[in-house]
């Protein structure tokens, strides 16, 4: 059996064995459940070689675990820094295709409606023209009816004939004859008085 080797209190301990190793923050792989080995620094209890060997082995294992965790953390950070390719689900892609097809149909329908509206506008203009023509023809028919009624009234001696003359027409020109020299007037001579005896004789002869 090995005899314990006493370590004098005056001998200085090595710096790595005398310090406490800090904990390394855990990576995304999971929280760390192990902490760094604690090396006893009490001078009242001397360390044996066996205890020192165990402490060094525990420290070595802890460093290996920490290095493994650091490697895992570095790999995770590198993977997160690379942008991942965005993959569109098949359902969303089909929905987008359907929306595009519907949009094209809507545009085609809108173009057809625009053409139909233009055609309707032209038809309405034609109807308006025909309506104006019909109104004019109707007005002329009404005028003809009114003229006929007036003619009938004239025939019945109900209206004077002057109503059918246009008042706006200029009056007929009156021709004034030029003055002529007065004709020669022959003096009229009274016949000589007939005696009453001759008048009575003439009356008897006529009887």
Tab-separated table of C-alpha atoms in Angstrom, residues 59 137 181 183 192 206:
chain	number	residue	atom	x	y	z
A	59	UNK	CA	-10.150	18.864	-14.424
A	137	UNK	CA	-92.009	64.756	-87.837
A	181	UNK	CA	-104.672	116.111	-118.041
A	183	UNK	CA	-110.580	115.679	-120.313
A	192	UNK	CA	-135.915	124.609	-125.447
A	206	UNK	CA	-149.620	108.186	-128.734
